[in-house]
Short mmCIF file of C-alpha atoms in Angstrom, two decimals:
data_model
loop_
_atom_site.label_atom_id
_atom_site.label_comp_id
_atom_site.label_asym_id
_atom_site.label_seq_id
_atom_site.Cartn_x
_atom_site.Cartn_y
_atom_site.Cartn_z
CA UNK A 83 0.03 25.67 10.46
CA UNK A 84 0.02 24.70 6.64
CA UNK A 85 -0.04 21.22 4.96
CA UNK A 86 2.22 20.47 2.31
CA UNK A 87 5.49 21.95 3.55
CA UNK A 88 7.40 19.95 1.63
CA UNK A 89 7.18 19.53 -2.19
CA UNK A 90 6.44 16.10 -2.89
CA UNK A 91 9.48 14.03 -5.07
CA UNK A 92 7.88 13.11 -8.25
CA UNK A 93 7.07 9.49 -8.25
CA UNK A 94 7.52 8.01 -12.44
CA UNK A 95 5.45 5.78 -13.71
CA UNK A 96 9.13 3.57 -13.94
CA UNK A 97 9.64 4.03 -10.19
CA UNK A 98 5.59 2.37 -9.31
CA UNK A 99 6.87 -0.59 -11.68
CA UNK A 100 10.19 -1.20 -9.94
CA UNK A 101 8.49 -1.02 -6.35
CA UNK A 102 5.67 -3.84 -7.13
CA UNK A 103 8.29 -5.75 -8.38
CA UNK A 104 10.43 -5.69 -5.28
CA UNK A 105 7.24 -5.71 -2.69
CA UNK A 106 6.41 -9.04 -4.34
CA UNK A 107 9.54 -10.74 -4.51
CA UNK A 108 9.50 -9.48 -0.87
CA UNK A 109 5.90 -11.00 -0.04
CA UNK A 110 6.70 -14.12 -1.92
CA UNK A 111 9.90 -14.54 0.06
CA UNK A 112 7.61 -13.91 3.35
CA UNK A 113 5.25 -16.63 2.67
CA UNK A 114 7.86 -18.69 1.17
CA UNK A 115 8.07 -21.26 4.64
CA UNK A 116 4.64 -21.03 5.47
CA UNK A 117 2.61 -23.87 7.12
CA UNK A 118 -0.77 -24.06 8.02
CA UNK A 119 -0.04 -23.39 11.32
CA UNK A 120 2.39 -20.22 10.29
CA UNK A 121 -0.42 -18.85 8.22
CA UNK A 122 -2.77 -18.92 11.26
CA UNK A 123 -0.67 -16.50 13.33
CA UNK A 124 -1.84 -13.42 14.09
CA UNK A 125 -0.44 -10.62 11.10
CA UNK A 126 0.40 -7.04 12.19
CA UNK A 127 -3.38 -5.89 11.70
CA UNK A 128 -5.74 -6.24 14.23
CA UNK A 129 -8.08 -9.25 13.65
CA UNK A 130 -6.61 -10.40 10.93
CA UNK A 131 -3.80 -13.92 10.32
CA UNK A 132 -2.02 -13.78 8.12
CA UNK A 133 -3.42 -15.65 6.06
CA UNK A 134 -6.17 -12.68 5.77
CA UNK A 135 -3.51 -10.63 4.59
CA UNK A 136 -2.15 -12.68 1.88
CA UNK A 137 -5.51 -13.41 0.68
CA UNK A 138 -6.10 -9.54 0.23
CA UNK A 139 -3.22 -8.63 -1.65
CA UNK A 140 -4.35 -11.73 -4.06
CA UNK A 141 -7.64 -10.73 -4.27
CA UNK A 142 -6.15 -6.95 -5.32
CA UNK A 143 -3.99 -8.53 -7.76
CA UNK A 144 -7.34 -9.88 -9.51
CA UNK A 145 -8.99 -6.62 -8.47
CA UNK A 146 -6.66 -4.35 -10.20
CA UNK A 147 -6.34 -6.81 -13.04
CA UNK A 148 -10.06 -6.06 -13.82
CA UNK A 149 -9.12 -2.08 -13.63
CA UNK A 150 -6.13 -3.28 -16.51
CA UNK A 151 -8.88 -4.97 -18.49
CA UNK A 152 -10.74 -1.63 -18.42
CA UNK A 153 -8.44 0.41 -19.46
CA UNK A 154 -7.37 -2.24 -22.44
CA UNK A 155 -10.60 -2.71 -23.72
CA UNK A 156 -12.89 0.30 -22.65
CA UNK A 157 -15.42 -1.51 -20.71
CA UNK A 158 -16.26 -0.79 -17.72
CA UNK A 159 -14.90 -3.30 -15.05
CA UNK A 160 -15.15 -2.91 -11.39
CA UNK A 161 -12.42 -4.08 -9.18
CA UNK A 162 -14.86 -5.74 -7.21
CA UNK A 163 -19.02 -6.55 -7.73
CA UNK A 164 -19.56 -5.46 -4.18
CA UNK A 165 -17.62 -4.85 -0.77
CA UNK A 166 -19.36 -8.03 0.80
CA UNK A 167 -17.91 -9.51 -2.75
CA UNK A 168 -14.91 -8.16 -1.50
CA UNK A 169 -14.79 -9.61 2.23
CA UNK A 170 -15.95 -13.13 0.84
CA UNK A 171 -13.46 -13.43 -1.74
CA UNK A 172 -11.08 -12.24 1.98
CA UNK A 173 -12.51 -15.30 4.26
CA UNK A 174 -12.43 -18.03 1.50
CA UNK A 175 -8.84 -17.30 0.63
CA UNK A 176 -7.72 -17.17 4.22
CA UNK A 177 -9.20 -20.54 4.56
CA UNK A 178 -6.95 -22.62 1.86
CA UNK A 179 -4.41 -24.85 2.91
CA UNK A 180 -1.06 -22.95 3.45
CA UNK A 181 0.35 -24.24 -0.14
CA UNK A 182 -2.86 -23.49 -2.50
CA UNK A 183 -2.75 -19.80 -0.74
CA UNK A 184 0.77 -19.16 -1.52
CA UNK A 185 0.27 -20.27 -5.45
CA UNK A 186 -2.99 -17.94 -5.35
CA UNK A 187 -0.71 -15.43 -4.13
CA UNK A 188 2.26 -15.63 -6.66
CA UNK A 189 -0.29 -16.74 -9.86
CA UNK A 190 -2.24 -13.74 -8.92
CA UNK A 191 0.66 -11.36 -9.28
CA UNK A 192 2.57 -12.64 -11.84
CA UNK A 193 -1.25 -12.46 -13.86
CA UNK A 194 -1.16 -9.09 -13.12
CA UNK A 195 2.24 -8.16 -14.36
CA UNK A 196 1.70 -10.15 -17.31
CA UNK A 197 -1.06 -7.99 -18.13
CA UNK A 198 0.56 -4.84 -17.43
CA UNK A 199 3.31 -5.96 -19.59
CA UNK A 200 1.03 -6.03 -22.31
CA UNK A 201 -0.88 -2.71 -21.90
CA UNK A 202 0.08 -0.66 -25.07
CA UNK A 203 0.94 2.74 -23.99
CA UNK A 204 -2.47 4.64 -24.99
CA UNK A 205 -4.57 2.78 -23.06
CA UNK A 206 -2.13 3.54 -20.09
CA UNK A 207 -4.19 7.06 -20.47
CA UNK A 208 -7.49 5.45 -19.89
CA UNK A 209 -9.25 6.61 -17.14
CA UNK A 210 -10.77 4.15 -14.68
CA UNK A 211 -12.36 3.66 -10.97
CA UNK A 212 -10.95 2.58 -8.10
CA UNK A 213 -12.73 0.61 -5.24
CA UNK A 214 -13.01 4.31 -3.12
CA UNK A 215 -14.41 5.79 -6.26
CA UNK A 216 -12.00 7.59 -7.10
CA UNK A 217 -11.26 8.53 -11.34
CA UNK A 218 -7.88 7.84 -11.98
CA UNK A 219 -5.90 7.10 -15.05
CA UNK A 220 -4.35 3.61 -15.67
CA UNK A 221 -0.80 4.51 -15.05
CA UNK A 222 -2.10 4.88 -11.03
CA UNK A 223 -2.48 1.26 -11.32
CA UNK A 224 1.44 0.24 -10.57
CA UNK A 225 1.81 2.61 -7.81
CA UNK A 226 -1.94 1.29 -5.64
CA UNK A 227 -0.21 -2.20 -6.44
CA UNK A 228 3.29 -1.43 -5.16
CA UNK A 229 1.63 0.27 -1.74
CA UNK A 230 -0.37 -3.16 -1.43
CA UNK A 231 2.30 -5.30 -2.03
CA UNK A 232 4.94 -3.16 0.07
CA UNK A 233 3.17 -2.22 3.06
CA UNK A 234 1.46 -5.80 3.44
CA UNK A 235 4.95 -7.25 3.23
CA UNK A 236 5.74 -5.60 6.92
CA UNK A 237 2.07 -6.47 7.82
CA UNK A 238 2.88 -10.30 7.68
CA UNK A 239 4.86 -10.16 10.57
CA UNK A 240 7.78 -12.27 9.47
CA UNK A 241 10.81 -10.55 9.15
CA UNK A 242 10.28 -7.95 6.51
CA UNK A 243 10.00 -4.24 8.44
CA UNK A 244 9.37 -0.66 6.72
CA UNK A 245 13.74 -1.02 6.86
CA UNK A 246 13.60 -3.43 3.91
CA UNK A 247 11.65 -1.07 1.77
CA UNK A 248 13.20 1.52 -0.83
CA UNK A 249 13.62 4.59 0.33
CA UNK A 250 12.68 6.12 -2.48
CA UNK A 251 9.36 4.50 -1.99
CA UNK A 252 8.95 5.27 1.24
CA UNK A 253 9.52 9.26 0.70
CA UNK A 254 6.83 8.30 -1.66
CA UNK A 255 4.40 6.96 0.80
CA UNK A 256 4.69 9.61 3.57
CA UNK A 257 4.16 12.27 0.59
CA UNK A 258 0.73 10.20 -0.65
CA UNK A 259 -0.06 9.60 3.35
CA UNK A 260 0.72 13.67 4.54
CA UNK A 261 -1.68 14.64 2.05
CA UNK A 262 -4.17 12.59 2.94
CA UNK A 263 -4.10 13.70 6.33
CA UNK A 264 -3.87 17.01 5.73
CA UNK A 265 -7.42 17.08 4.82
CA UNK A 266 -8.71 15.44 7.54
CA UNK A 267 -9.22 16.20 11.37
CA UNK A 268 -6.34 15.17 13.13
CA UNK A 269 -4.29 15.92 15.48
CA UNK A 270 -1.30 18.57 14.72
CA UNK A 271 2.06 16.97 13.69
CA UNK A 272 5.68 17.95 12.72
CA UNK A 273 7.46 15.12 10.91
CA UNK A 274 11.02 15.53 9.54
CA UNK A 275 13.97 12.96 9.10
CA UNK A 276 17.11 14.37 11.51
CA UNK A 277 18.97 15.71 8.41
CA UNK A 278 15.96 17.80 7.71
CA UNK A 279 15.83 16.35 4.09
CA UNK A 280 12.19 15.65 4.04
CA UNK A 281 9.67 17.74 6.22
CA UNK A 282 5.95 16.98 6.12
CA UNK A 283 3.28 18.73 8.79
CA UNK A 284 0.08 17.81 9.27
CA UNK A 285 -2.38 20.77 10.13
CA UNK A 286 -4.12 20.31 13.21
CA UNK A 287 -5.14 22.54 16.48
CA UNK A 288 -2.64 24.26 18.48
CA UNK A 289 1.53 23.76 18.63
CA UNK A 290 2.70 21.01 16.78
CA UNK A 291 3.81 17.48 18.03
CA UNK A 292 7.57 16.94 16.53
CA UNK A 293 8.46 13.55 15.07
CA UNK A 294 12.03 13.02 14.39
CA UNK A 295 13.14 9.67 12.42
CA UNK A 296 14.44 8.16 9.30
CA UNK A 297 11.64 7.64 6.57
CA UNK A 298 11.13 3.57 7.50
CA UNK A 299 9.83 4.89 11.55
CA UNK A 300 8.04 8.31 9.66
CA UNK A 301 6.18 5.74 7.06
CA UNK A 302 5.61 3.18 9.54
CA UNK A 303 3.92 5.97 11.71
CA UNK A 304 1.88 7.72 9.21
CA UNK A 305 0.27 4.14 8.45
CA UNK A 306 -0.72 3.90 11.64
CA UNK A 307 1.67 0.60 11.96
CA UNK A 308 3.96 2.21 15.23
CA UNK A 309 1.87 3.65 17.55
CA UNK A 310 5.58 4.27 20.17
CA UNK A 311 7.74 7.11 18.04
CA UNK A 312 8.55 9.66 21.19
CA UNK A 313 8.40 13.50 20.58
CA UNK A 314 12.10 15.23 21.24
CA UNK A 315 11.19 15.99 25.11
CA UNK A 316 10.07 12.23 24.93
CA UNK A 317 6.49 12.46 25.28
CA UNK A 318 4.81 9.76 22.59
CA UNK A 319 3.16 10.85 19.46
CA UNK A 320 0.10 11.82 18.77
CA UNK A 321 -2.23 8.70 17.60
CA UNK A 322 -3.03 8.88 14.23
CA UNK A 323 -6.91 7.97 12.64
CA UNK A 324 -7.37 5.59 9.51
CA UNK A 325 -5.46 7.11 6.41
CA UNK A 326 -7.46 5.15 4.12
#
């Protein structure tokens, strides 16, 4: 079986804008009502409220802000000093009261679009580092902010679901998540939406496991966030390791 059966759409620098603009107003929305008490329920990812997650995806705001001050200026600027850095920045954001979270939350993003905004279009070519290490230019920066803000929209566990995202961003997803997988161990899986407009397999040992759905259920799958899609003959899916 081979990976990559499907050519992936070609996500635009444009497109990565337009999605972290819509996952935010989405997130914002989400945390809009939010008491203390609200903010202490359990989120969609194990061991974590959801007040964990909304302190993440304001800590990556400032993260990827330092990764926009690198490329503007050259110097070198981690997204974060250290991954215990990282997890303390996590547990003292979780534990503000429900309305200074939600303004670190929307001051943090609209800091970081602000300085995307400004980024001159050269220094969109700059190469910088991610948190995994990886080298990556600058204009990767909208499109790791648009998967935080998107997918941790659904992880909230209000009433935003993989549904509410853009499809276009979800084809998106699946494409970045596919690839991952297929160069890891895992098991062997056939994913296609019922039209057969978008195929992706995932290499693996022996016959295929076939996943049928629209891209919301595929996404929501391939992140490891539903855990119940049924194979045509109604057997469940294979489970699916960490993708990141």
């Amino acid at each position: 079986m081979t990976p990559a059966s499907r050519t992936p759409a070609l996500r635009t620098f444009a497109d990565a804008r337009r999605w972290t603009l819509i996952g935010t107003e989405l997130l914002s929305d989400a945390v809009a009502a939010l008491s203390d008490t609200g903010y202490a329920a359990p989120s969609a990812l194990p061991g974590w409220t959801r007040a964990h997650v909304a302190a993440h995806v304001a800590a990556n705001a400032e993260a990827l802000g330092n990764l926009v001050h690198w490329a503007a200026t050259g110097e070198p600027t981690p997204m974060y000093a250290s991954p215990e850095e990282r997890a303390e920045g996590i547990e003292r954001g979780r534990a503000l009261p429900a309305n200074q979270l939600t303004a670190w939350l929307r001051r943090s993003a609209d800091t970081l679009e602000a300085r995307m905004d400004a980024l001159g279009e050269e220094r969109w070519r700059q190469e910088v580092v991610t948190a995994q290490g990886r080298t990556v230019p600058a204009t990767e920066l909208p499109w790791m902010r648009a998967r935080e803000v998107c997918v941790h929209a659904v992880d909230l566990a209000t009433d935003v679901s993989f549904a509410d995202l853009p499809a276009d961003f979800l084809t998106a997803l699946c494409d970045e998540v596919a690839a991952r997988r297929a160069t890891a161990p895992g098991p062997a899986v056939l994913l296609r939406t019922p039209d057969a407009g978008h195929v992706w397999e995932l290499p693996g040992d022996g016959e295929p496991a076939e996943v049928v759905g629209p891209p919301h259920t595929l996404a929501a799958y391939l992140t490891g966030r539903d855990t119940a899609p049924r194979t045509p003959d109604g057997s469940p899916a294979p489970l699916l390791g960490a993708w990141l």
